[in-house]
Amino acid sequence: MLTTLLLALTLCAFAGNSLLNRAALAENTIDWASFTAIRLVSGAVMLALLLGFRHGRAVLPRSDTIVPAVALFVYAVSFSFAYVSLDAAIGALILFPAGQLSLQIIGIVRGIYPTPVQSAGLLLAIAGLAVFLAPGDTAPPLVGGLIMALAGIAWGFYSWAGKGAARPALATARNFVGAALLCLLLIPVLGNGEQIQSIGILLAIISGTITSGLGYITWYAVLPRLSVSTAAASQLSVPAIAALGGVLLLGETLTTRFFIGSAMIFAGIALTMFKLGEFKRRQRNP
């Protein structure tokens, strides 16, 4: 029950990131680079203070946080840049299947293979993504879609690193501090003061401290309790949450293509997670 609750809260936080980012960029209240920098730096400051006070020492990056910190930075940069042209739901529908693929490939390279039923569910979800991205009048912008796919790949590497984190909260704080330091690379492309409004700054701070910082702590906390396939497939529910928020809060519209692709993706999730739980119960009660 606790795992389910933490997972639900985390997935809502992920959808919140899409909505906050798209809301800020769609209204031109901030540029994508400034949003990224404020998001990562505010998250790093909040987590460093929180975890530093708790552990009684400064929170600094270490050698074992290099990969997740770089992955977090690449994800955040690609995520914000892609949302210049993508709606919230569309971006989420590209991001998380790409992250799923990345997680599965990493798992296979490490010798962790999905069961046949898990594979069928994952393939069905990927087929739904292919339907969504197929050329046509309602297809998403190609460049934005590819950049968001890159964000998904980076997210897969970040999630994989979290499965081995002994102290999820401390690891998340160190990752954010490392990613915040990498924001120095964004200085040449940051917008000037005239392009940045207070509402854009506020949305970036909320994204950094709450839906990212605290959300990623819960994600790292729940990851060790999930299989690779379940961790990958569960994230595919985020587009539905983002789609609902996009329609209610941002005035976005959803196409038939979106509904067909989403239905296939969510059917794949249900197949993967339901059959996985059934298989585990049969193992305990042969």
mmCIF file of C-alpha atoms in Angstrom:
data_model
loop_
_atom_site.group_PDB
_atom_site.id
_atom_site.type_symbol
_atom_site.label_atom_id
_atom_site.label_comp_id
_atom_site.label_asym_id
_atom_site.label_seq_id
_atom_site.Cartn_x
_atom_site.Cartn_y
_atom_site.Cartn_z
ATOM 1 C CA MET A 1 0.000 0.000 0.000
ATOM 2 C CA LEU A 2 2.798 2.429 0.883
ATOM 3 C CA THR A 3 4.607 1.642 -2.365
ATOM 4 C CA THR A 4 1.413 2.242 -4.348
ATOM 5 C CA LEU A 5 0.780 5.558 -2.593
ATOM 6 C CA LEU A 6 4.351 6.784 -3.109
ATOM 7 C CA LEU A 7 4.227 5.732 -6.756
ATOM 8 C CA ALA A 8 0.925 7.562 -7.330
ATOM 9 C CA LEU A 9 2.253 10.758 -5.725
ATOM 10 C CA THR A 10 5.428 10.535 -7.796
ATOM 11 C CA LEU A 11 3.582 10.081 -11.074
ATOM 12 C CA CYS A 12 1.395 13.104 -10.287
ATOM 13 C CA ALA A 13 4.555 15.115 -9.626
ATOM 14 C CA PHE A 14 5.963 14.038 -13.012
ATOM 15 C CA ALA A 15 2.792 15.207 -14.752
ATOM 16 C CA GLY A 16 2.996 18.451 -12.789
ATOM 17 C CA ASN A 17 6.433 19.122 -14.253
ATOM 18 C CA SER A 18 5.014 18.896 -17.767
ATOM 19 C CA LEU A 19 2.144 21.241 -16.930
ATOM 20 C CA LEU A 20 4.327 23.804 -15.144
ATOM 21 C CA ASN A 21 6.946 23.842 -17.882
ATOM 22 C CA ARG A 22 4.458 24.118 -20.708
ATOM 23 C CA ALA A 23 2.431 26.799 -18.899
ATOM 24 C CA ALA A 24 5.528 28.945 -18.424
ATOM 25 C CA LEU A 25 6.765 28.604 -22.005
ATOM 26 C CA ALA A 26 3.394 28.762 -23.781
ATOM 27 C CA GLU A 27 2.681 32.180 -22.254
ATOM 28 C CA ASN A 28 6.248 33.403 -22.950
ATOM 29 C CA THR A 29 6.796 34.228 -19.300
ATOM 30 C CA ILE A 30 10.325 32.785 -19.413
ATOM 31 C CA ASP A 31 12.734 31.225 -21.898
ATOM 32 C CA TRP A 32 13.504 27.505 -21.839
ATOM 33 C CA ALA A 33 17.126 27.896 -20.670
ATOM 34 C CA SER A 34 16.239 30.177 -17.751
ATOM 35 C CA PHE A 35 13.416 27.858 -16.724
ATOM 36 C CA THR A 36 15.845 24.921 -16.716
ATOM 37 C CA ALA A 37 18.473 26.767 -14.694
ATOM 38 C CA ILE A 38 16.005 28.091 -12.101
ATOM 39 C CA ARG A 39 14.366 24.682 -11.828
ATOM 40 C CA LEU A 40 17.617 22.833 -11.157
ATOM 41 C CA VAL A 41 19.225 25.487 -8.952
ATOM 42 C CA SER A 42 16.123 25.998 -6.779
ATOM 43 C CA GLY A 43 15.746 22.245 -6.379
ATOM 44 C CA ALA A 44 19.427 21.920 -5.479
ATOM 45 C CA VAL A 45 19.284 24.721 -2.891
ATOM 46 C CA MET A 46 16.154 23.346 -1.230
ATOM 47 C CA LEU A 47 17.453 19.762 -1.093
ATOM 48 C CA ALA A 48 20.982 20.767 -0.034
ATOM 49 C CA LEU A 49 19.624 22.800 2.883
ATOM 50 C CA LEU A 50 17.107 20.132 3.875
ATOM 51 C CA LEU A 51 19.492 17.173 3.694
ATOM 52 C CA GLY A 52 22.486 19.172 4.923
ATOM 53 C CA PHE A 53 20.629 20.145 8.083
ATOM 54 C CA ARG A 54 19.416 16.582 8.559
ATOM 55 C CA HIS A 55 22.845 14.973 8.176
ATOM 56 C CA GLY A 56 24.867 17.804 9.707
ATOM 57 C CA ARG A 57 27.209 18.271 6.749
ATOM 58 C CA ALA A 58 27.344 19.920 3.346
ATOM 59 C CA VAL A 59 25.714 18.088 0.456
ATOM 60 C CA LEU A 60 28.238 17.910 -2.366
ATOM 61 C CA PRO A 61 28.470 15.807 -5.542
ATOM 62 C CA ARG A 62 30.609 12.667 -5.409
ATOM 63 C CA SER A 63 32.163 10.439 -8.030
ATOM 64 C CA ASP A 64 29.176 8.065 -7.918
ATOM 65 C CA THR A 65 26.782 10.937 -8.704
ATOM 66 C CA ILE A 66 28.452 11.974 -11.962
ATOM 67 C CA VAL A 67 26.282 9.790 -14.225
ATOM 68 C CA PRO A 68 22.917 10.623 -12.586
ATOM 69 C CA ALA A 69 23.805 14.330 -12.327
ATOM 70 C CA VAL A 70 24.707 14.516 -16.023
ATOM 71 C CA ALA A 71 21.600 12.496 -16.910
ATOM 72 C CA LEU A 72 19.431 14.851 -14.824
ATOM 73 C CA PHE A 73 20.944 17.897 -16.528
ATOM 74 C CA VAL A 74 20.479 16.482 -20.050
ATOM 75 C CA TYR A 75 16.929 15.475 -19.207
ATOM 76 C CA ALA A 76 16.010 18.904 -17.800
ATOM 77 C CA VAL A 77 17.545 20.816 -20.718
ATOM 78 C CA SER A 78 15.933 18.633 -23.373
ATOM 79 C CA PHE A 79 12.627 18.623 -21.494
ATOM 80 C CA SER A 80 12.318 22.413 -21.397
ATOM 81 C CA PHE A 81 13.585 22.945 -24.948
ATOM 82 C CA ALA A 82 11.075 20.428 -26.325
ATOM 83 C CA TYR A 83 8.177 22.112 -24.533
ATOM 84 C CA VAL A 84 8.709 25.247 -26.592
ATOM 85 C CA SER A 85 6.761 23.466 -29.355
ATOM 86 C CA LEU A 86 4.965 20.539 -27.661
ATOM 87 C CA ASP A 87 1.760 20.465 -25.623
ATOM 88 C CA ALA A 88 1.981 19.083 -22.089
ATOM 89 C CA ALA A 89 0.257 15.785 -22.835
ATOM 90 C CA ILE A 90 2.106 15.223 -26.103
ATOM 91 C CA GLY A 91 5.476 15.821 -24.463
ATOM 92 C CA ALA A 92 4.690 13.398 -21.638
ATOM 93 C CA LEU A 93 3.475 10.771 -24.116
ATOM 94 C CA ILE A 94 6.849 10.924 -25.895
ATOM 95 C CA LEU A 95 9.017 11.306 -22.787
ATOM 96 C CA PHE A 96 8.020 8.314 -20.726
ATOM 97 C CA PRO A 97 7.893 5.607 -23.409
ATOM 98 C CA ALA A 98 11.393 6.752 -24.411
ATOM 99 C CA GLY A 99 12.425 6.473 -20.776
ATOM 100 C CA GLN A 100 10.854 3.023 -20.647
ATOM 101 C CA LEU A 101 12.865 1.853 -23.645
ATOM 102 C CA SER A 102 16.030 3.265 -22.137
ATOM 103 C CA LEU A 103 15.424 1.451 -18.829
ATOM 104 C CA GLN A 104 14.709 -1.847 -20.567
ATOM 105 C CA ILE A 105 17.810 -1.652 -22.765
ATOM 106 C CA ILE A 106 20.005 -0.845 -19.776
ATOM 107 C CA GLY A 107 18.445 -3.764 -17.897
ATOM 108 C CA ILE A 108 19.072 -6.188 -20.760
ATOM 109 C CA VAL A 109 22.687 -5.022 -21.060
ATOM 110 C CA ARG A 110 23.027 -5.719 -17.326
ATOM 111 C CA GLY A 111 21.537 -9.198 -17.760
ATOM 112 C CA ILE A 112 17.996 -8.476 -16.496
ATOM 113 C CA TYR A 113 15.482 -9.783 -19.025
ATOM 114 C CA PRO A 114 11.709 -9.171 -18.953
ATOM 115 C CA THR A 115 9.335 -12.138 -18.917
ATOM 116 C CA PRO A 116 7.406 -12.927 -22.124
ATOM 117 C CA VAL A 117 4.267 -11.324 -20.686
ATOM 118 C CA GLN A 118 6.181 -8.220 -19.652
ATOM 119 C CA SER A 119 7.720 -8.046 -23.117
ATOM 120 C CA ALA A 120 4.275 -8.251 -24.731
ATOM 121 C CA GLY A 121 2.999 -5.411 -22.577
ATOM 122 C CA LEU A 122 6.021 -3.275 -23.325
ATOM 123 C CA LEU A 123 5.781 -3.925 -27.065
ATOM 124 C CA LEU A 124 2.105 -2.965 -27.030
ATOM 125 C CA ALA A 125 2.950 0.286 -25.253
ATOM 126 C CA ILE A 126 5.728 1.029 -27.750
ATOM 127 C CA ALA A 127 3.358 0.300 -30.644
ATOM 128 C CA GLY A 128 0.992 2.888 -29.204
ATOM 129 C CA LEU A 129 3.811 5.433 -29.229
ATOM 130 C CA ALA A 130 4.571 4.554 -32.863
ATOM 131 C CA VAL A 131 0.927 5.178 -33.791
ATOM 132 C CA PHE A 132 1.089 8.548 -32.106
ATOM 133 C CA LEU A 133 4.336 9.642 -33.792
ATOM 134 C CA ALA A 134 3.462 8.379 -37.298
ATOM 135 C CA PRO A 135 3.510 11.118 -39.994
ATOM 136 C CA GLY A 136 0.253 12.966 -40.524
ATOM 137 C CA ASP A 137 -1.573 16.257 -40.061
ATOM 138 C CA THR A 138 -1.903 15.743 -36.306
ATOM 139 C CA ALA A 139 1.639 14.475 -35.719
ATOM 140 C CA PRO A 140 3.692 16.457 -33.170
ATOM 141 C CA PRO A 141 6.576 18.695 -34.382
ATOM 142 C CA LEU A 142 9.442 16.408 -35.396
ATOM 143 C CA VAL A 143 12.287 18.367 -33.777
ATOM 144 C CA GLY A 144 10.406 18.820 -30.523
ATOM 145 C CA GLY A 145 9.479 15.146 -30.509
ATOM 146 C CA LEU A 146 13.070 14.015 -31.045
ATOM 147 C CA ILE A 147 14.385 16.341 -28.337
ATOM 148 C CA MET A 148 11.772 15.034 -25.917
ATOM 149 C CA ALA A 149 12.806 11.474 -26.803
ATOM 150 C CA LEU A 150 16.372 12.439 -25.854
ATOM 151 C CA ALA A 151 15.006 13.695 -22.532
ATOM 152 C CA GLY A 152 13.348 10.307 -22.059
ATOM 153 C CA ILE A 153 16.581 8.438 -22.706
ATOM 154 C CA ALA A 154 18.387 10.608 -20.146
ATOM 155 C CA TRP A 155 15.551 10.006 -17.684
ATOM 156 C CA GLY A 156 16.025 6.257 -18.125
ATOM 157 C CA PHE A 157 19.683 6.534 -17.104
ATOM 158 C CA TYR A 158 18.733 8.704 -14.124
ATOM 159 C CA SER A 159 16.100 6.180 -13.011
ATOM 160 C CA TRP A 160 18.487 3.257 -13.368
ATOM 161 C CA ALA A 161 21.009 4.995 -11.115
ATOM 162 C CA GLY A 162 18.277 5.421 -8.519
ATOM 163 C CA LYS A 163 17.622 1.698 -8.202
ATOM 164 C CA GLY A 164 20.970 1.270 -6.448
ATOM 165 C CA ALA A 165 20.761 4.327 -4.202
ATOM 166 C CA ALA A 166 21.265 3.367 -0.540
ATOM 167 C CA ARG A 167 20.007 6.774 0.678
ATOM 168 C CA PRO A 168 17.442 8.002 -1.895
ATOM 169 C CA ALA A 169 16.966 11.491 -0.446
ATOM 170 C CA LEU A 170 20.684 12.190 -0.068
ATOM 171 C CA ALA A 171 21.423 10.774 -3.528
ATOM 172 C CA THR A 172 18.726 13.000 -5.042
ATOM 173 C CA ALA A 173 20.183 16.072 -3.321
ATOM 174 C CA ARG A 174 23.691 15.304 -4.585
ATOM 175 C CA ASN A 175 22.365 14.724 -8.100
ATOM 176 C CA PHE A 176 20.586 18.082 -8.073
ATOM 177 C CA VAL A 177 23.653 19.924 -6.796
ATOM 178 C CA GLY A 178 25.746 18.342 -9.562
ATOM 179 C CA ALA A 179 23.140 19.190 -12.222
ATOM 180 C CA ALA A 180 22.875 22.761 -10.877
ATOM 181 C CA LEU A 181 26.626 23.226 -11.298
ATOM 182 C CA LEU A 182 26.281 22.085 -14.917
ATOM 183 C CA CYS A 183 23.816 24.945 -15.464
ATOM 184 C CA LEU A 184 26.889 27.155 -15.923
ATOM 185 C CA LEU A 185 26.912 25.705 -19.453
ATOM 186 C CA LEU A 186 23.578 27.452 -20.106
ATOM 187 C CA ILE A 187 24.868 30.978 -19.448
ATOM 188 C CA PRO A 188 25.418 31.795 -23.164
ATOM 189 C CA VAL A 189 21.780 30.979 -24.016
ATOM 190 C CA LEU A 190 19.978 32.449 -20.990
ATOM 191 C CA GLY A 191 17.313 35.029 -21.751
ATOM 192 C CA ASN A 192 17.675 38.654 -20.691
ATOM 193 C CA GLY A 193 15.631 40.274 -17.955
ATOM 194 C CA GLU A 194 12.968 41.554 -20.346
ATOM 195 C CA GLN A 195 12.078 37.992 -21.379
ATOM 196 C CA ILE A 196 11.578 36.753 -17.823
ATOM 197 C CA GLN A 197 8.434 37.538 -15.828
ATOM 198 C CA SER A 198 7.793 36.843 -12.157
ATOM 199 C CA ILE A 199 5.172 34.198 -12.940
ATOM 200 C CA GLY A 200 7.688 32.293 -15.050
ATOM 201 C CA ILE A 201 10.222 32.373 -12.223
ATOM 202 C CA LEU A 202 7.568 31.175 -9.754
ATOM 203 C CA LEU A 203 6.548 28.252 -11.966
ATOM 204 C CA ALA A 204 10.198 27.244 -12.379
ATOM 205 C CA ILE A 205 10.778 27.349 -8.616
ATOM 206 C CA ILE A 206 7.677 25.234 -7.929
ATOM 207 C CA SER A 207 8.864 22.766 -10.542
ATOM 208 C CA GLY A 208 12.350 22.657 -9.036
ATOM 209 C CA THR A 209 11.491 22.413 -5.350
ATOM 210 C CA ILE A 210 8.229 20.451 -5.251
ATOM 211 C CA THR A 211 7.409 18.454 -8.376
ATOM 212 C CA SER A 212 11.093 17.803 -9.146
ATOM 213 C CA GLY A 213 13.059 17.918 -5.875
ATOM 214 C CA LEU A 214 10.555 16.265 -3.557
ATOM 215 C CA GLY A 215 9.037 14.243 -6.391
ATOM 216 C CA TYR A 216 12.385 12.695 -7.288
ATOM 217 C CA ILE A 217 13.060 11.807 -3.657
ATOM 218 C CA THR A 218 9.870 9.733 -3.605
ATOM 219 C CA TRP A 219 10.824 8.238 -6.986
ATOM 220 C CA TYR A 220 14.229 7.141 -5.725
ATOM 221 C CA ALA A 221 12.554 5.828 -2.550
ATOM 222 C CA VAL A 222 10.065 3.669 -4.445
ATOM 223 C CA LEU A 223 12.397 2.455 -7.211
ATOM 224 C CA PRO A 224 14.127 -0.297 -5.161
ATOM 225 C CA ARG A 225 10.676 -1.813 -4.512
ATOM 226 C CA LEU A 226 9.847 -2.110 -8.209
ATOM 227 C CA SER A 227 11.095 -4.375 -10.956
ATOM 228 C CA VAL A 228 12.732 -2.701 -13.956
ATOM 229 C CA SER A 229 9.682 -3.464 -16.117
ATOM 230 C CA THR A 230 7.207 -2.158 -13.539
ATOM 231 C CA ALA A 231 9.245 1.002 -12.978
ATOM 232 C CA ALA A 232 9.348 1.563 -16.737
ATOM 233 C CA ALA A 233 5.712 0.762 -17.459
ATOM 234 C CA SER A 234 4.227 2.694 -14.523
ATOM 235 C CA GLN A 235 5.577 5.966 -15.905
ATOM 236 C CA LEU A 236 3.415 5.591 -18.981
ATOM 237 C CA SER A 237 0.394 6.636 -16.917
ATOM 238 C CA VAL A 238 1.839 10.164 -16.685
ATOM 239 C CA PRO A 239 0.571 11.281 -20.132
ATOM 240 C CA ALA A 240 -3.023 10.623 -19.058
ATOM 241 C CA ILE A 241 -2.562 12.779 -15.968
ATOM 242 C CA ALA A 242 -0.813 15.469 -18.010
ATOM 243 C CA ALA A 243 -3.526 15.296 -20.683
ATOM 244 C CA LEU A 244 -6.270 15.879 -18.134
ATOM 245 C CA GLY A 245 -4.349 18.784 -16.627
ATOM 246 C CA GLY A 246 -3.599 20.219 -20.058
ATOM 247 C CA VAL A 247 -7.276 20.237 -21.027
ATOM 248 C CA LEU A 248 -8.507 21.626 -17.693
ATOM 249 C CA LEU A 249 -5.735 24.132 -16.972
ATOM 250 C CA LEU A 250 -4.069 25.041 -20.279
ATOM 251 C CA GLY A 251 -6.935 24.778 -22.758
ATOM 252 C CA GLU A 252 -5.211 22.083 -24.821
ATOM 253 C CA THR A 253 -7.157 19.838 -27.196
ATOM 254 C CA LEU A 254 -6.675 16.112 -27.710
ATOM 255 C CA THR A 255 -6.829 14.351 -31.070
ATOM 256 C CA THR A 256 -8.128 10.929 -32.081
ATOM 257 C CA ARG A 257 -4.526 9.900 -32.660
ATOM 258 C CA PHE A 258 -3.746 10.742 -29.038
ATOM 259 C CA PHE A 259 -6.615 8.626 -27.715
ATOM 260 C CA ILE A 260 -5.718 5.599 -29.861
ATOM 261 C CA GLY A 261 -2.038 5.757 -28.955
ATOM 262 C CA SER A 262 -2.822 6.319 -25.287
ATOM 263 C CA ALA A 263 -5.238 3.384 -25.180
ATOM 264 C CA MET A 264 -2.561 1.067 -26.570
ATOM 265 C CA ILE A 265 0.036 2.398 -24.136
ATOM 266 C CA PHE A 266 -2.186 2.020 -21.086
ATOM 267 C CA ALA A 267 -3.275 -1.459 -22.169
ATOM 268 C CA GLY A 268 0.398 -2.370 -22.287
ATOM 269 C CA ILE A 269 0.873 -0.991 -18.766
ATOM 270 C CA ALA A 270 -2.060 -3.000 -17.435
ATOM 271 C CA LEU A 271 -0.826 -6.187 -19.091
ATOM 272 C CA THR A 272 2.693 -5.750 -17.741
ATOM 273 C CA MET A 273 1.798 -4.847 -14.169
ATOM 274 C CA PHE A 274 -1.230 -7.123 -13.664
ATOM 275 C CA LYS A 275 0.443 -10.217 -15.043
ATOM 276 C CA LEU A 276 3.601 -9.449 -13.100
ATOM 277 C CA GLY A 277 1.664 -9.371 -9.826
ATOM 278 C CA GLU A 278 -0.165 -12.600 -10.736
ATOM 279 C CA PHE A 279 3.129 -14.310 -11.526
ATOM 280 C CA LYS A 280 4.527 -13.308 -8.140
ATOM 281 C CA ARG A 281 1.458 -14.631 -6.319
ATOM 282 C CA ARG A 282 1.752 -17.972 -8.091
ATOM 283 C CA GLN A 283 5.375 -18.180 -7.045
ATOM 284 C CA ARG A 284 4.385 -17.753 -3.405
ATOM 285 C CA ASN A 285 1.404 -20.128 -3.666
ATOM 286 C CA PRO A 286 2.328 -22.900 -6.137
#
